[in-house]
């Protein structure tokens, strides 16, 4: 299977798994019938639902692609930055009062993301090399610094 098909199957399964948990409470509270009647009275809602479903699907595929290409840590930074920009735009567009705490939080988030994006300038260290065990059959050396290097 190619990666795109696997992603679509995973997204479909994650949506289908949630249905049995959502429908019974909606039936018991009567919310399902209220929603059905409201959609019937306002047909434009169907278009909004289809648009929202497509946007959600595109967003999920984008996040999965970012994880596959750049890794989880970079994807987390990108999604956090997107949320910060969305939050800032909501304050600008809807003219909400921006308190000192909101501004400080946005500033700290921006500084953290910026610091993580800067290249690390570490001084060069001498690496100690040890031979591989003779049972492996290889004569190459293992670089200890490479083994201790963080994954992210």
mmCIF file with all atom_site columns, C-alpha atoms in Angstrom, residues 29-97:
data_model
loop_
_atom_site.group_PDB
_atom_site.id
_atom_site.type_symbol
_atom_site.label_atom_id
_atom_site.label_alt_id
_atom_site.label_comp_id
_atom_site.label_asym_id
_atom_site.label_entity_id
_atom_site.label_seq_id
_atom_site.pdbx_PDB_ins_code
_atom_site.Cartn_x
_atom_site.Cartn_y
_atom_site.Cartn_z
_atom_site.occupancy
_atom_site.B_iso_or_equiv
_atom_site.pdbx_formal_charge
_atom_site.auth_seq_id
_atom_site.auth_comp_id
_atom_site.auth_asym_id
_atom_site.auth_atom_id
_atom_site.pdbx_PDB_model_num
ATOM 1  C CA . UNK A 1 29 ? -30.868 13.242 24.641 1.00 0.00 ? 29 UNK A CA 1
ATOM 2  C CA . UNK A 1 30 ? -32.787 13.912 21.438 1.00 0.00 ? 30 UNK A CA 1
ATOM 3  C CA . UNK A 1 31 ? -29.968 16.034 19.997 1.00 0.00 ? 31 UNK A CA 1
ATOM 4  C CA . UNK A 1 32 ? -29.746 13.894 16.852 1.00 0.00 ? 32 UNK A CA 1
ATOM 5  C CA . UNK A 1 33 ? -33.370 14.638 15.903 1.00 0.00 ? 33 UNK A CA 1
ATOM 6  C CA . UNK A 1 34 ? -32.994 18.352 16.695 1.00 0.00 ? 34 UNK A CA 1
ATOM 7  C CA . UNK A 1 35 ? -29.897 18.509 14.495 1.00 0.00 ? 35 UNK A CA 1
ATOM 8  C CA . UNK A 1 36 ? -31.611 16.581 11.702 1.00 0.00 ? 36 UNK A CA 1
ATOM 9  C CA . UNK A 1 37 ? -34.617 18.944 11.737 1.00 0.00 ? 37 UNK A CA 1
ATOM 10 C CA . UNK A 1 38 ? -32.403 22.027 11.871 1.00 0.00 ? 38 UNK A CA 1
ATOM 11 C CA . UNK A 1 39 ? -30.399 20.827 8.866  1.00 0.00 ? 39 UNK A CA 1
ATOM 12 C CA . UNK A 1 40 ? -33.649 20.112 7.003  1.00 0.00 ? 40 UNK A CA 1
ATOM 13 C CA . UNK A 1 41 ? -34.916 23.656 7.691  1.00 0.00 ? 41 UNK A CA 1
ATOM 14 C CA . UNK A 1 42 ? -31.586 25.264 6.712  1.00 0.00 ? 42 UNK A CA 1
ATOM 15 C CA . UNK A 1 43 ? -30.170 23.381 3.691  1.00 0.00 ? 43 UNK A CA 1
ATOM 16 C CA . UNK A 1 44 ? -27.031 25.559 3.490  1.00 0.00 ? 44 UNK A CA 1
ATOM 17 C CA . UNK A 1 45 ? -25.799 23.673 6.576  1.00 0.00 ? 45 UNK A CA 1
ATOM 18 C CA . UNK A 1 46 ? -25.076 20.649 4.365  1.00 0.00 ? 46 UNK A CA 1
ATOM 19 C CA . UNK A 1 47 ? -22.633 22.735 2.332  1.00 0.00 ? 47 UNK A CA 1
ATOM 20 C CA . UNK A 1 48 ? -20.984 24.018 5.512  1.00 0.00 ? 48 UNK A CA 1
ATOM 21 C CA . UNK A 1 49 ? -20.650 20.456 6.837  1.00 0.00 ? 49 UNK A CA 1
ATOM 22 C CA . UNK A 1 50 ? -19.099 19.220 3.582  1.00 0.00 ? 50 UNK A CA 1
ATOM 23 C CA . UNK A 1 51 ? -16.678 22.170 3.520  1.00 0.00 ? 51 UNK A CA 1
ATOM 24 C CA . UNK A 1 52 ? -15.723 21.598 7.157  1.00 0.00 ? 52 UNK A CA 1
ATOM 25 C CA . UNK A 1 53 ? -15.195 17.876 6.549  1.00 0.00 ? 53 UNK A CA 1
ATOM 26 C CA . UNK A 1 54 ? -12.935 18.605 3.562  1.00 0.00 ? 54 UNK A CA 1
ATOM 27 C CA . UNK A 1 55 ? -10.951 21.215 5.504  1.00 0.00 ? 55 UNK A CA 1
ATOM 28 C CA . UNK A 1 56 ? -10.529 18.818 8.434  1.00 0.00 ? 56 UNK A CA 1
ATOM 29 C CA . UNK A 1 57 ? -9.364  16.046 6.109  1.00 0.00 ? 57 UNK A CA 1
ATOM 30 C CA . UNK A 1 58 ? -6.839  18.330 4.399  1.00 0.00 ? 58 UNK A CA 1
ATOM 31 C CA . UNK A 1 59 ? -5.583  19.506 7.798  1.00 0.00 ? 59 UNK A CA 1
ATOM 32 C CA . UNK A 1 60 ? -5.157  15.970 9.109  1.00 0.00 ? 60 UNK A CA 1
ATOM 33 C CA . UNK A 1 61 ? -3.353  14.802 5.975  1.00 0.00 ? 61 UNK A CA 1
ATOM 34 C CA . UNK A 1 62 ? -1.106  17.879 6.179  1.00 0.00 ? 62 UNK A CA 1
ATOM 35 C CA . UNK A 1 63 ? -0.163  17.152 9.787  1.00 0.00 ? 63 UNK A CA 1
ATOM 36 C CA . UNK A 1 64 ? 0.503   13.480 9.013  1.00 0.00 ? 64 UNK A CA 1
ATOM 37 C CA . UNK A 1 65 ? 2.647   14.498 6.043  1.00 0.00 ? 65 UNK A CA 1
ATOM 38 C CA . UNK A 1 66 ? 4.607   16.971 8.181  1.00 0.00 ? 66 UNK A CA 1
ATOM 39 C CA . UNK A 1 67 ? 5.271   14.222 10.722 1.00 0.00 ? 67 UNK A CA 1
ATOM 40 C CA . UNK A 1 68 ? 6.421   11.833 8.000  1.00 0.00 ? 68 UNK A CA 1
ATOM 41 C CA . UNK A 1 69 ? 8.718   14.383 6.344  1.00 0.00 ? 69 UNK A CA 1
ATOM 42 C CA . UNK A 1 70 ? 10.077  16.501 9.225  1.00 0.00 ? 70 UNK A CA 1
ATOM 43 C CA . UNK A 1 71 ? 9.367   14.488 12.374 1.00 0.00 ? 71 UNK A CA 1
ATOM 44 C CA . UNK A 1 72 ? 7.089   14.953 15.358 1.00 0.00 ? 72 UNK A CA 1
ATOM 45 C CA . UNK A 1 73 ? 9.054   17.714 17.094 1.00 0.00 ? 73 UNK A CA 1
ATOM 46 C CA . UNK A 1 74 ? 9.094   20.019 14.068 1.00 0.00 ? 74 UNK A CA 1
ATOM 47 C CA . UNK A 1 75 ? 5.416   19.302 13.429 1.00 0.00 ? 75 UNK A CA 1
ATOM 48 C CA . UNK A 1 76 ? 4.581   20.205 17.026 1.00 0.00 ? 76 UNK A CA 1
ATOM 49 C CA . UNK A 1 77 ? 6.416   23.526 16.626 1.00 0.00 ? 77 UNK A CA 1
ATOM 50 C CA . UNK A 1 78 ? 4.612   24.266 13.350 1.00 0.00 ? 78 UNK A CA 1
ATOM 51 C CA . UNK A 1 79 ? 1.187   23.496 14.793 1.00 0.00 ? 79 UNK A CA 1
ATOM 52 C CA . UNK A 1 80 ? 1.944   25.559 17.920 1.00 0.00 ? 80 UNK A CA 1
ATOM 53 C CA . UNK A 1 81 ? 3.076   28.485 15.766 1.00 0.00 ? 81 UNK A CA 1
ATOM 54 C CA . UNK A 1 82 ? -0.086  28.172 13.681 1.00 0.00 ? 82 UNK A CA 1
ATOM 55 C CA . UNK A 1 83 ? -2.211  28.284 16.827 1.00 0.00 ? 83 UNK A CA 1
ATOM 56 C CA . UNK A 1 84 ? -0.337  31.338 18.099 1.00 0.00 ? 84 UNK A CA 1
ATOM 57 C CA . UNK A 1 85 ? -0.838  33.166 14.796 1.00 0.00 ? 85 UNK A CA 1
ATOM 58 C CA . UNK A 1 86 ? -4.526  32.204 14.755 1.00 0.00 ? 86 UNK A CA 1
ATOM 59 C CA . UNK A 1 87 ? -4.912  33.477 18.321 1.00 0.00 ? 87 UNK A CA 1
ATOM 60 C CA . UNK A 1 88 ? -3.156  36.735 17.497 1.00 0.00 ? 88 UNK A CA 1
ATOM 61 C CA . UNK A 1 89 ? -5.287  37.226 14.373 1.00 0.00 ? 89 UNK A CA 1
ATOM 62 C CA . UNK A 1 90 ? -8.458  36.625 16.392 1.00 0.00 ? 90 UNK A CA 1
ATOM 63 C CA . UNK A 1 91 ? -7.453  39.475 18.714 1.00 0.00 ? 91 UNK A CA 1
ATOM 64 C CA . UNK A 1 92 ? -6.786  41.728 15.736 1.00 0.00 ? 92 UNK A CA 1
ATOM 65 C CA . UNK A 1 93 ? -9.892  40.835 13.701 1.00 0.00 ? 93 UNK A CA 1
ATOM 66 C CA . UNK A 1 94 ? -12.450 40.641 16.520 1.00 0.00 ? 94 UNK A CA 1
ATOM 67 C CA . UNK A 1 95 ? -10.919 43.459 18.608 1.00 0.00 ? 95 UNK A CA 1
ATOM 68 C CA . UNK A 1 96 ? -10.775 41.498 21.833 1.00 0.00 ? 96 UNK A CA 1
ATOM 69 C CA . UNK A 1 97 ? -8.958  43.124 24.729 1.00 0.00 ? 97 UNK A CA 1
#
